[in-house]
mmCIF file of C-alpha atoms in Angstrom:
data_model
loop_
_atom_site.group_PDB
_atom_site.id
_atom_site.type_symbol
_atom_site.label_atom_id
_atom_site.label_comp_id
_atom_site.label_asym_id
_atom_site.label_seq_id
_atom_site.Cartn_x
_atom_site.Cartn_y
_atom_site.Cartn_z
ATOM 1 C CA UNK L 1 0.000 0.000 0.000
ATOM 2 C CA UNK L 2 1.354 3.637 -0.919
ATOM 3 C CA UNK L 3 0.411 6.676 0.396
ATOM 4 C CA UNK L 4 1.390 10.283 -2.146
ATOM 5 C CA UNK L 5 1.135 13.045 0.145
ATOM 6 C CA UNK L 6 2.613 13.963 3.567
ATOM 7 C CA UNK L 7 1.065 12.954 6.652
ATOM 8 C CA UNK L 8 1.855 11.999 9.772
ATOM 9 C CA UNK L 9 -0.184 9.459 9.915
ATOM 10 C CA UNK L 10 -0.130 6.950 7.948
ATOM 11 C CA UNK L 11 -0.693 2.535 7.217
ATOM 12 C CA UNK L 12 1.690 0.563 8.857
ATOM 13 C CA UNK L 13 2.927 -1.303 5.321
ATOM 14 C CA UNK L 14 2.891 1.784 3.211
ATOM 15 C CA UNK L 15 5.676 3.867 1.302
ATOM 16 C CA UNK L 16 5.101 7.598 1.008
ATOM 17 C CA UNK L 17 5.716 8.993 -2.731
ATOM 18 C CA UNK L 18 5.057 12.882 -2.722
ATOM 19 C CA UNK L 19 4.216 13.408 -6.451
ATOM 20 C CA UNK L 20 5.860 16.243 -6.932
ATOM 21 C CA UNK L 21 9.425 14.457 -7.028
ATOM 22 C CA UNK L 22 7.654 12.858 -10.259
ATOM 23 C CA UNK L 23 8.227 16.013 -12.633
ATOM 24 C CA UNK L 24 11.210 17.289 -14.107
ATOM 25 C CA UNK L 25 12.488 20.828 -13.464
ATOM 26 C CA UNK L 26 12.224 23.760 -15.734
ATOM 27 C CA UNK L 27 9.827 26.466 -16.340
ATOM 28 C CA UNK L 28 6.690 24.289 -17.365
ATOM 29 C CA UNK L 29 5.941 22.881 -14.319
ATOM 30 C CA UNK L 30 4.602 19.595 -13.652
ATOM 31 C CA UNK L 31 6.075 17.741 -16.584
ATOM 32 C CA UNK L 32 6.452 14.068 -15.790
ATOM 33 C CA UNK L 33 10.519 12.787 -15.394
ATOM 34 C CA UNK L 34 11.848 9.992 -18.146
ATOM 35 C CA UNK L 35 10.117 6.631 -17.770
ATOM 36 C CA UNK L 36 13.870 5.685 -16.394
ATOM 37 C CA UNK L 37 13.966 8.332 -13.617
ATOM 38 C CA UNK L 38 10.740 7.201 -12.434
ATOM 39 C CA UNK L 39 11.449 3.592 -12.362
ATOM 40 C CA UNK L 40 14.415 4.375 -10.180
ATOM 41 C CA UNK L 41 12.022 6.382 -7.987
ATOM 42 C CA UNK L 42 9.362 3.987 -7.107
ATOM 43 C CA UNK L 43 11.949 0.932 -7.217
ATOM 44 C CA UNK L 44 14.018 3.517 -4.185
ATOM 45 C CA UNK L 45 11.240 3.115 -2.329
ATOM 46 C CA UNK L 46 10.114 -0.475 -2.539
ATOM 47 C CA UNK L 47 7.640 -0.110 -5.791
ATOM 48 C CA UNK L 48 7.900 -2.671 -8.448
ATOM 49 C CA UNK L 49 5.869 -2.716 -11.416
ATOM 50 C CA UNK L 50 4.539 -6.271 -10.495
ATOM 51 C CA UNK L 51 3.435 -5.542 -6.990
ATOM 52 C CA UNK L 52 -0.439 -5.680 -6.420
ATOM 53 C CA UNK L 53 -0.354 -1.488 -5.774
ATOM 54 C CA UNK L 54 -2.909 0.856 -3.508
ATOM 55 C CA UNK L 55 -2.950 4.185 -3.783
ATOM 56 C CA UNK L 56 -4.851 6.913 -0.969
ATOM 57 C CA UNK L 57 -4.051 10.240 -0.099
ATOM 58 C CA UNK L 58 -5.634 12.393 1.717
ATOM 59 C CA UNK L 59 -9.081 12.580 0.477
ATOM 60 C CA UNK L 60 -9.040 14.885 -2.224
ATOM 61 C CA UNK L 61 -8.282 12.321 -4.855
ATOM 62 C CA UNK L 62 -6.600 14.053 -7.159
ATOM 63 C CA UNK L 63 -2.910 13.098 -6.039
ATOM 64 C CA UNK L 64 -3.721 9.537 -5.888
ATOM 65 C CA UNK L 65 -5.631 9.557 -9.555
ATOM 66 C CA UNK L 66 -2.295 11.537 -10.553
ATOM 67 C CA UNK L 67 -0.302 8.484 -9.253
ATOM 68 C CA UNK L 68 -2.426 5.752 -10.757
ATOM 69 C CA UNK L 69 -2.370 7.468 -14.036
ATOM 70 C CA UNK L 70 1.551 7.716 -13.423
ATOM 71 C CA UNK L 71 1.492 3.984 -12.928
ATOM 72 C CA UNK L 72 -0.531 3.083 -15.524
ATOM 73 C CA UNK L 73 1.676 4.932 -17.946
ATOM 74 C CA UNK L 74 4.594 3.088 -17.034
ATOM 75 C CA UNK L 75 2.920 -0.260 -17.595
ATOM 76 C CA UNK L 76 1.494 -1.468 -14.161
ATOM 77 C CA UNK L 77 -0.987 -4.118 -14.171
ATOM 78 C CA UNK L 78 -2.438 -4.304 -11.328
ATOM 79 C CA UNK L 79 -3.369 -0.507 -9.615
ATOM 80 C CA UNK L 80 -6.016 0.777 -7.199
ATOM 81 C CA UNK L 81 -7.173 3.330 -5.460
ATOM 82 C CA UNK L 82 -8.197 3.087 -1.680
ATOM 83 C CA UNK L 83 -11.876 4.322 -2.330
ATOM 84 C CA UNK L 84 -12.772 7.307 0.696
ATOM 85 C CA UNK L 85 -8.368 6.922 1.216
ATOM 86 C CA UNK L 86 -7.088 8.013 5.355
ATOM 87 C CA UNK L 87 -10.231 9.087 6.482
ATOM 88 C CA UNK L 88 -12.775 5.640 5.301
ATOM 89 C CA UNK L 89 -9.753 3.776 6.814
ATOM 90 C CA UNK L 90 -9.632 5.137 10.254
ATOM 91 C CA UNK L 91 -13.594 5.202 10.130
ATOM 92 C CA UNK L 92 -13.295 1.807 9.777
ATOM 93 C CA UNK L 93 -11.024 1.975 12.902
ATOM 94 C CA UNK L 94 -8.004 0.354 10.799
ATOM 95 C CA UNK L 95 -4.689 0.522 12.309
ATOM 96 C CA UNK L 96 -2.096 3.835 11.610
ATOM 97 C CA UNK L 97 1.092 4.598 12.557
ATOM 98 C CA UNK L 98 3.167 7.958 13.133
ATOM 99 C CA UNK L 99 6.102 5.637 12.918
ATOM 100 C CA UNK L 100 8.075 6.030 9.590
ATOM 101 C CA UNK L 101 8.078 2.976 7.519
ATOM 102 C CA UNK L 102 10.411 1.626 5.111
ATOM 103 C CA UNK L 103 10.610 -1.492 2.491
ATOM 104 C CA UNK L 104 13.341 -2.929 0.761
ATOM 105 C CA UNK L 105 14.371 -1.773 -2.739
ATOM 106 C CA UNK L 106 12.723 -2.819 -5.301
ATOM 107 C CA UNK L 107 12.913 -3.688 -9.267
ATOM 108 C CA UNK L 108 10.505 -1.293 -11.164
ATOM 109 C CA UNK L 109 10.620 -2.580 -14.607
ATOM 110 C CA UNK L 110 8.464 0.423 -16.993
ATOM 111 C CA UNK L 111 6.543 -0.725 -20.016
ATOM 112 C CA UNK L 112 5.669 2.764 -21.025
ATOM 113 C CA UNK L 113 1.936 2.808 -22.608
ATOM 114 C CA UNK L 114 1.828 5.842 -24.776
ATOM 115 C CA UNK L 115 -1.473 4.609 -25.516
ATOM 116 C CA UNK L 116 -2.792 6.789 -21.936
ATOM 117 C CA UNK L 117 -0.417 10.157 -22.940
ATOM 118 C CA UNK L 118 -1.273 12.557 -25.167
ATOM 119 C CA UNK L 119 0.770 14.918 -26.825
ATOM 120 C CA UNK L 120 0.333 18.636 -27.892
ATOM 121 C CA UNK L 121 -0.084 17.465 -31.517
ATOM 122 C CA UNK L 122 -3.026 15.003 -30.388
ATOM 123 C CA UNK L 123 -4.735 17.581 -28.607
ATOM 124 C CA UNK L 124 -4.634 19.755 -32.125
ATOM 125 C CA UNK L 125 -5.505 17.238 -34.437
ATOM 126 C CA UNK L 126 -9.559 17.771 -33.915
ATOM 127 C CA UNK L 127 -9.866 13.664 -33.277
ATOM 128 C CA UNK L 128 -10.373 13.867 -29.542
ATOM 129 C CA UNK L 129 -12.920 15.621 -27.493
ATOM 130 C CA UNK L 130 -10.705 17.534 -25.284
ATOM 131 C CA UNK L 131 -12.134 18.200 -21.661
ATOM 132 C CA UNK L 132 -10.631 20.507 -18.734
ATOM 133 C CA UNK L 133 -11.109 19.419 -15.230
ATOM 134 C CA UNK L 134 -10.238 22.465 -13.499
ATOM 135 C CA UNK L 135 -13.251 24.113 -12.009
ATOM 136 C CA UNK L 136 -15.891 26.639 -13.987
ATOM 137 C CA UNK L 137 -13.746 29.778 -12.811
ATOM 138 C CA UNK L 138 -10.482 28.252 -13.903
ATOM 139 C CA UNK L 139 -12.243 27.094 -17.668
ATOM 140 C CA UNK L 140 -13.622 30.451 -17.776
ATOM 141 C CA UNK L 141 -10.169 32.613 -16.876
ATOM 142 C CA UNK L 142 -11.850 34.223 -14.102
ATOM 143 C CA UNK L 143 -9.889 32.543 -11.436
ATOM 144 C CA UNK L 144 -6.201 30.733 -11.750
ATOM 145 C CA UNK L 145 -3.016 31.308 -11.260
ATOM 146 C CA UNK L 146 -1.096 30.859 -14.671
ATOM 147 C CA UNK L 147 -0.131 33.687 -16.356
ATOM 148 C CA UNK L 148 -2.787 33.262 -19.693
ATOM 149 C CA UNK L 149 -6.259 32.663 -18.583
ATOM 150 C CA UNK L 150 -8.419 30.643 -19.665
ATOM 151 C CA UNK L 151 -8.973 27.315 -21.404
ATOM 152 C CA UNK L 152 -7.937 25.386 -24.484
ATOM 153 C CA UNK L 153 -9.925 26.434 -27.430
ATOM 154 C CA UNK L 154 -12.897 23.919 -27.957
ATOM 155 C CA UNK L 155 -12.256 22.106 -24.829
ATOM 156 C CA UNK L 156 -15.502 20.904 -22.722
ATOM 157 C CA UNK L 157 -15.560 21.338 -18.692
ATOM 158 C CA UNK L 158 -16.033 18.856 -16.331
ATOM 159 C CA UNK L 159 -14.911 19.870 -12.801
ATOM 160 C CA UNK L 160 -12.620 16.896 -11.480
ATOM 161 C CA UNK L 161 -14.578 17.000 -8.193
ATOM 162 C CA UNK L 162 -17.812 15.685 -9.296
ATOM 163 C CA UNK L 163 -17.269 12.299 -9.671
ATOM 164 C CA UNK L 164 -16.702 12.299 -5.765
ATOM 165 C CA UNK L 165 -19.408 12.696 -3.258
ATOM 166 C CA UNK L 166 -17.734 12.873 0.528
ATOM 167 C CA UNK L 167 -14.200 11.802 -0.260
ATOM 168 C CA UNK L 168 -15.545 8.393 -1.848
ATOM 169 C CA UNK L 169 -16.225 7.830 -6.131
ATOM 170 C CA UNK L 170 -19.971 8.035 -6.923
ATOM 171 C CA UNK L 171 -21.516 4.978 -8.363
ATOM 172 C CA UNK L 172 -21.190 3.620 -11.814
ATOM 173 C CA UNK L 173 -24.719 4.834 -12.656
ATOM 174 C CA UNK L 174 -24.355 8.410 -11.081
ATOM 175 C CA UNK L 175 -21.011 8.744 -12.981
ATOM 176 C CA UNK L 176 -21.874 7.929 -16.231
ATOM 177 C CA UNK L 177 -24.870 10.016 -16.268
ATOM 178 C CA UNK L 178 -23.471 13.046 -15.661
ATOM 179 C CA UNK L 179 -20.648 12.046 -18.415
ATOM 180 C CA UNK L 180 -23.389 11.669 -20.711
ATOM 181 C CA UNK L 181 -24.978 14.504 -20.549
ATOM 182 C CA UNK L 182 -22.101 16.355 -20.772
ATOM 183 C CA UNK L 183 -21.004 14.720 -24.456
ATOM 184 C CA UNK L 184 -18.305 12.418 -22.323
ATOM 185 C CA UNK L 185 -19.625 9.086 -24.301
ATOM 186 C CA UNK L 186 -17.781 5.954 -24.700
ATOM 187 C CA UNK L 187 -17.875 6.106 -28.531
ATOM 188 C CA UNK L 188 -15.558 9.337 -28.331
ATOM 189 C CA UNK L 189 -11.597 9.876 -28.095
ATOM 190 C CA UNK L 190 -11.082 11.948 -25.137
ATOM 191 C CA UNK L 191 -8.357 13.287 -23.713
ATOM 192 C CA UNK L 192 -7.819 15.036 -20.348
ATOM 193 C CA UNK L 193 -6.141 18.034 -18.468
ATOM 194 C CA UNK L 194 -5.736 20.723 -16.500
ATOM 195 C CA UNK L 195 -2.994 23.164 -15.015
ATOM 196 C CA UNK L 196 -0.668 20.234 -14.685
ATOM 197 C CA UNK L 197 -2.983 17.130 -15.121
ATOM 198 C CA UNK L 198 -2.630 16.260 -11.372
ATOM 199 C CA UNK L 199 -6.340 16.419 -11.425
ATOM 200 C CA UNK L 200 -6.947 14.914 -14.566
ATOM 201 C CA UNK L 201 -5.584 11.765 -13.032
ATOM 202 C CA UNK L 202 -8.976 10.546 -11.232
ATOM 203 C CA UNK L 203 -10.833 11.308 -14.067
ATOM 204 C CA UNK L 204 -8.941 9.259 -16.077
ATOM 205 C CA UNK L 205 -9.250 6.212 -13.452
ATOM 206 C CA UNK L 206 -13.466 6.614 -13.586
ATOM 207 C CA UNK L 207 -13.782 6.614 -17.051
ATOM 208 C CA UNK L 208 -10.921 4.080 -17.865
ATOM 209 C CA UNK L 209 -11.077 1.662 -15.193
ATOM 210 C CA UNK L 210 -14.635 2.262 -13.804
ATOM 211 C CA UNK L 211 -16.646 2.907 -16.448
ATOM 212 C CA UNK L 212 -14.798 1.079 -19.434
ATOM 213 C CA UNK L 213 -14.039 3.385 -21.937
ATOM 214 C CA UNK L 214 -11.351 2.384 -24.518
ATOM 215 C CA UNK L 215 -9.981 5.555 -25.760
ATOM 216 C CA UNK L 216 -8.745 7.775 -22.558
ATOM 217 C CA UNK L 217 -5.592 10.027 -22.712
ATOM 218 C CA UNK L 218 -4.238 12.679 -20.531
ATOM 219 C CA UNK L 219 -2.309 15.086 -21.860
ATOM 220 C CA UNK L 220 0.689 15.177 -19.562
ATOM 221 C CA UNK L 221 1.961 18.550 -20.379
ATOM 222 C CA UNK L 222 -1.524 20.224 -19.937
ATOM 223 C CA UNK L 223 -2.092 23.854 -19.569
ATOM 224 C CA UNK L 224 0.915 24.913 -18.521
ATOM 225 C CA UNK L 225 2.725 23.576 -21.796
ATOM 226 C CA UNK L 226 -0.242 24.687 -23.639
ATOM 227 C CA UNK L 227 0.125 28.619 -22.747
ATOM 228 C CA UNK L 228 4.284 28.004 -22.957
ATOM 229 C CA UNK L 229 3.286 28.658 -26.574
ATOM 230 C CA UNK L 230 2.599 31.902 -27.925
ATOM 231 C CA UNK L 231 0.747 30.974 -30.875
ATOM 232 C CA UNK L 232 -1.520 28.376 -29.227
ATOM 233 C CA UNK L 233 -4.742 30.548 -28.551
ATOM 234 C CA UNK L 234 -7.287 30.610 -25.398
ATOM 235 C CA UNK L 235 -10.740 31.007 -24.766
ATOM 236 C CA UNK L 236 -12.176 31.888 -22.156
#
């Protein structure tokens, strides 16, 4: 079990990952390292790409879904996320620990999917329905904190946070309703983002993994890399 954030409290077996050791440096931030860098990373702390992997943090959901998007990228199998993370476990009066805890090294192996990672050029090809999963005052350049306001041109908005109700995923049925009616069908190509595509990540895991659709990307260097370009326009 693996925990991305920091806390001091945490599961007794779990290594503690804090995503943002994930991304390179430079002035686009958020930018995921080489698929060699992060196998080095998780393998550091005990990951391997064959381990049976669970992933909580601390109830937002949007630095675990970054993780298991991470994870999936670099080939894992077989990745979850602790539905309702800290808080459902110590509701259910599981044991935590203050302690720090430690496992061996391990041997991450990556099998890089490109097949989850979209690219600039995908995003302006015109194939994919393009969605933002920042909130409506983000989407709309009212609120934010990047330096171009806004959102990509032609991009729909689903705010990230909906497809949780009290820390936990909503059900199938609830989820793919509201998908539905906002053009999110499983026929389409879609791919995902947002400032840095940390929130993307749980999107990608409800659609993907809950809900079964077959053609999911997130674009990895999201807004940020969008508005690094002059010539790429915004709307807002």
């Amino acid at each position: 079990i693996l925990s991305y954030f920091t806390k001091s409290h945490h599961f007794y077996t779990s290594s503690n990952i804090y995503h943002k050791d994930l991304y390179k440096a430079g002035d686009i931030k958020g930018r995921l390292k080489s698929a060699n860098e992060l196998s080095a990373i998780f393998g550091k702390k005990g990951v391997s790409n064959t381990n049976k992997i669970v992933i909580y943090d601390n109830g937002k959901g949007k630095y675990a879904g970054r993780i298991y998007w991470i994870l999936k990228y670099l080939g894992c199998k077989d990745v979850k996320i602790l539905n309702g993370h800290l808080t459902a476990w110590e509701s259910a009066r599981k044991p935590i620990t203050k302690n720090p805890s430690s496992r061996k090294k391990a041997v991450f192996t990556a099998s890089v999917n490109k097949a989850v990672l979209a690219t600039m050029a995908d995003v302006k090809s015109g194939s994919y329905v393009v969605v933002d999963v920042r909130g409506a005052g983000e989407y709309n350049g009212t609120e934010g904190k990047t330096a171009r306001k806004g959102h990509i041109p032609g991009a729909k908005n689903f705010d990230f946070s909906k497809v949780m109700s009290q820390g936990k995923i909503k059900s199938n049925s609830e989820l793919q309703s509201m998908f539905n009616a906002a053009g999110i069908t499983k026929d389409k190509k879609i791919i995902l983002y947002c400032t840095t595509s940390v929130r993307a990540g749980v999107v990608f895991m409800v659609l993907k993994t809950a809900l079964g659709y077959p053609n999911v990307k997130v674009y990895d260097g999201a807004f940020n890399e969008w508005i690094a370009t002059a010539s790429n326009k915004v709307e807002k």
